[in-house]
Amino acid sequence: MFRTLRDPVAVVDPEGRLLDTNDAYDELFGPVEVGAALTAACPDLAAGIDLDDTDAQTVHLGDDPDAGHYSVTVSPVEVGSRVRGRSLVLRDVSDLTAATRQLRRQNEQLDEIAYSAAHNLRNPLGVIGGYADVLETHLDAEGRRSTRGSRRTAWRRYTPTASGWRR
């Protein structure tokens, strides 16, 4: 069963030497010699992970920025109460990484559009503010208070901010 898992899996001893790998691992890294140090057999992988960290870790293997992104789960292999090694399970997350990168770019573009639209509204809002100033001269105290409040709200709602429009 271990050999036929789709995800690349390796087992290392406490010193970081490879004890076993499955077919998917061998396909990704090439056949490795049992007993070889992980740092020598798979230097990019060894450099990108901490064998003592059991939280999911992400590592990028290879030169292609759009491929080779793996989530690595390191789990202790225990016999009785002693840790005899660690299993490394790699899951290809390249598609997720590419989608996240694309979403970031799209969000940046949306922020630019929102900023531009807000900037383009400033002049018309200034004209409206000028008309409101003229109108205030013809209103009683209650009308002037209402006009000033509306003007402040309009400016506040359509002022560009670092994260886009205020709404």
Short mmCIF file of C-alpha atoms in Angstrom, two decimals:
data_model
loop_
_atom_site.label_atom_id
_atom_site.label_comp_id
_atom_site.label_asym_id
_atom_site.label_seq_id
_atom_site.Cartn_x
_atom_site.Cartn_y
_atom_site.Cartn_z
CA MET A 1 0.00 0.00 0.00
CA PHE A 2 2.83 2.42 0.90
CA ARG A 3 4.40 2.01 -2.54
CA THR A 4 1.19 2.76 -4.45
CA LEU A 5 0.21 5.99 -2.67
CA ARG A 6 -0.22 8.85 -5.16
CA ASP A 7 1.61 11.36 -2.99
CA PRO A 8 5.38 11.12 -2.65
CA VAL A 9 6.29 9.61 0.74
CA ALA A 10 9.66 9.04 2.39
CA VAL A 11 10.67 7.67 5.77
CA VAL A 12 13.84 8.93 7.44
CA ASP A 13 15.61 7.80 10.59
CA PRO A 14 16.32 10.17 13.52
CA GLU A 15 19.60 11.21 11.84
CA GLY A 16 17.80 12.19 8.62
CA ARG A 17 18.87 9.19 6.53
CA LEU A 18 16.38 7.75 4.06
CA LEU A 19 14.94 4.41 5.13
CA ASP A 20 12.27 3.97 2.46
CA THR A 21 10.46 5.83 -0.32
CA ASN A 22 7.43 5.05 -2.44
CA ASP A 23 7.12 5.03 -6.24
CA ALA A 24 5.74 8.59 -6.38
CA TYR A 25 8.73 9.86 -4.40
CA ASP A 26 11.15 8.01 -6.68
CA GLU A 27 9.36 9.47 -9.72
CA LEU A 28 9.73 13.00 -8.33
CA PHE A 29 13.32 12.80 -7.09
CA GLY A 30 14.68 9.78 -8.90
CA PRO A 31 15.64 6.56 -7.14
CA VAL A 32 17.50 7.18 -3.91
CA GLU A 33 19.81 4.90 -2.02
CA VAL A 34 18.56 3.61 1.32
CA GLY A 35 20.76 5.07 4.05
CA ALA A 36 21.58 8.21 2.04
CA ALA A 37 21.25 11.46 3.94
CA LEU A 38 18.16 13.44 2.96
CA THR A 39 20.40 16.52 2.68
CA ALA A 40 22.52 14.76 0.02
CA ALA A 41 19.77 12.86 -1.80
CA CYS A 42 17.20 15.70 -1.93
CA PRO A 43 18.96 18.95 -0.91
CA ASP A 44 16.11 21.29 -1.97
CA LEU A 45 13.61 19.33 0.09
CA ALA A 46 15.92 19.05 3.10
CA ALA A 47 16.70 22.78 3.01
CA GLY A 48 13.01 23.71 2.81
CA ILE A 49 11.65 21.72 5.75
CA ASP A 50 12.19 21.24 9.46
CA LEU A 51 12.00 17.55 10.42
CA ASP A 52 10.98 18.51 13.96
CA ASP A 53 8.01 20.63 12.83
CA THR A 54 4.81 18.57 12.54
CA ASP A 55 2.78 21.46 11.11
CA ALA A 56 2.29 21.49 7.35
CA GLN A 57 5.23 23.17 5.64
CA THR A 58 5.43 24.46 2.09
CA VAL A 59 8.48 23.98 -0.09
CA HIS A 60 9.24 24.93 -3.68
CA LEU A 61 11.30 22.41 -5.60
CA GLY A 62 12.89 23.20 -8.95
CA ASP A 63 13.26 26.32 -11.05
CA ASP A 64 9.75 26.65 -12.52
CA PRO A 65 7.90 29.35 -10.53
CA ASP A 66 4.53 27.84 -11.50
CA ALA A 67 5.29 24.22 -10.59
CA GLY A 68 6.96 22.25 -7.86
CA HIS A 69 5.09 23.70 -4.88
CA TYR A 70 4.51 21.04 -2.22
CA SER A 71 2.87 20.94 1.17
CA VAL A 72 5.00 18.66 3.33
CA THR A 73 3.65 16.93 6.41
CA VAL A 74 6.24 15.48 8.76
CA SER A 75 4.98 12.87 11.24
CA PRO A 76 6.94 10.98 13.86
CA VAL A 77 7.20 7.21 13.41
CA GLU A 78 7.02 5.79 16.90
CA VAL A 79 7.70 2.30 18.18
CA GLY A 80 6.42 2.11 21.72
CA SER A 81 7.25 5.48 23.20
CA ARG A 82 10.39 6.06 21.13
CA VAL A 83 10.55 8.03 17.91
CA ARG A 84 12.34 5.77 15.41
CA GLY A 85 12.06 8.12 12.44
CA ARG A 86 9.78 10.45 10.56
CA SER A 87 7.51 10.10 7.58
CA LEU A 88 7.38 12.87 5.01
CA VAL A 89 4.26 13.13 2.86
CA LEU A 90 4.40 15.62 -0.01
CA ARG A 91 1.24 16.94 -1.63
CA ASP A 92 1.48 18.95 -4.85
CA VAL A 93 -0.12 22.36 -4.24
CA SER A 94 1.19 24.05 -7.40
CA ASP A 95 -2.33 24.70 -8.75
CA LEU A 96 -3.39 26.26 -5.45
CA THR A 97 -0.26 28.40 -5.34
CA ALA A 98 -0.84 29.61 -8.92
CA ALA A 99 -4.51 30.38 -8.18
CA THR A 100 -3.52 32.33 -5.06
CA ARG A 101 -0.94 34.32 -7.05
CA GLN A 102 -3.54 35.09 -9.75
CA LEU A 103 -6.09 36.16 -7.12
CA ARG A 104 -3.54 38.53 -5.57
CA ARG A 105 -2.87 40.10 -8.99
CA GLN A 106 -6.59 40.50 -9.64
CA ASN A 107 -7.10 42.11 -6.23
CA GLU A 108 -4.28 44.55 -6.95
CA GLN A 109 -5.93 45.45 -10.27
CA LEU A 110 -9.29 45.95 -8.55
CA ASP A 111 -7.65 48.23 -5.98
CA GLU A 112 -6.13 50.28 -8.80
CA ILE A 113 -9.52 50.59 -10.53
CA ALA A 114 -11.24 51.54 -7.26
CA TYR A 115 -8.60 54.15 -6.53
CA SER A 116 -8.90 55.59 -10.04
CA ALA A 117 -12.71 55.71 -9.85
CA ALA A 118 -12.59 57.39 -6.44
CA HIS A 119 -10.05 59.89 -7.73
CA ASN A 120 -12.27 60.65 -10.74
CA LEU A 121 -15.22 61.36 -8.42
CA ARG A 122 -13.32 63.99 -6.46
CA ASN A 123 -13.87 66.78 -9.02
CA PRO A 124 -17.66 66.24 -9.41
CA LEU A 125 -17.96 66.01 -5.63
CA GLY A 126 -16.06 69.30 -5.38
CA VAL A 127 -18.57 70.91 -7.75
CA ILE A 128 -21.44 69.52 -5.68
CA GLY A 129 -19.73 70.90 -2.56
CA GLY A 130 -19.52 74.33 -4.22
CA TYR A 131 -23.24 74.25 -5.02
CA ALA A 132 -23.92 73.15 -1.44
CA ASP A 133 -21.96 76.21 -0.21
CA VAL A 134 -24.13 78.49 -2.33
CA LEU A 135 -27.27 76.67 -1.22
CA GLU A 136 -26.30 77.06 2.44
CA THR A 137 -26.47 80.82 2.13
CA HIS A 138 -30.19 80.48 1.36
CA LEU A 139 -31.06 77.99 4.10
CA ASP A 140 -31.98 78.29 7.75
CA ALA A 141 -29.76 76.75 10.48
CA GLU A 142 -31.38 73.29 10.25
CA GLY A 143 -30.95 73.21 6.47
CA ARG A 144 -27.28 74.26 6.75
CA ARG A 145 -26.61 71.48 9.30
CA SER A 146 -28.23 68.92 6.99
CA THR A 147 -26.24 70.11 3.96
CA ARG A 148 -22.92 70.03 5.86
CA GLY A 149 -23.61 66.49 7.12
CA SER A 150 -24.44 65.27 3.60
CA ARG A 151 -21.30 66.82 2.20
CA ARG A 152 -19.06 65.25 4.87
CA THR A 153 -20.67 61.85 4.25
CA ALA A 154 -20.13 62.11 0.49
CA TRP A 155 -16.44 63.00 0.87
CA ARG A 156 -15.88 60.27 3.43
CA ARG A 157 -17.60 57.57 1.33
CA TYR A 158 -15.64 58.24 -1.85
CA THR A 159 -12.18 58.95 -0.52
CA PRO A 160 -9.57 56.50 -1.77
CA THR A 161 -7.74 54.57 0.96
CA ALA A 162 -4.81 52.16 0.92
CA SER A 163 -7.23 49.22 0.76
CA GLY A 164 -9.59 50.73 -1.82
CA TRP A 165 -12.71 52.82 -1.52
CA ARG A 166 -14.34 53.56 1.77
CA ARG A 167 -17.97 52.48 1.57
#
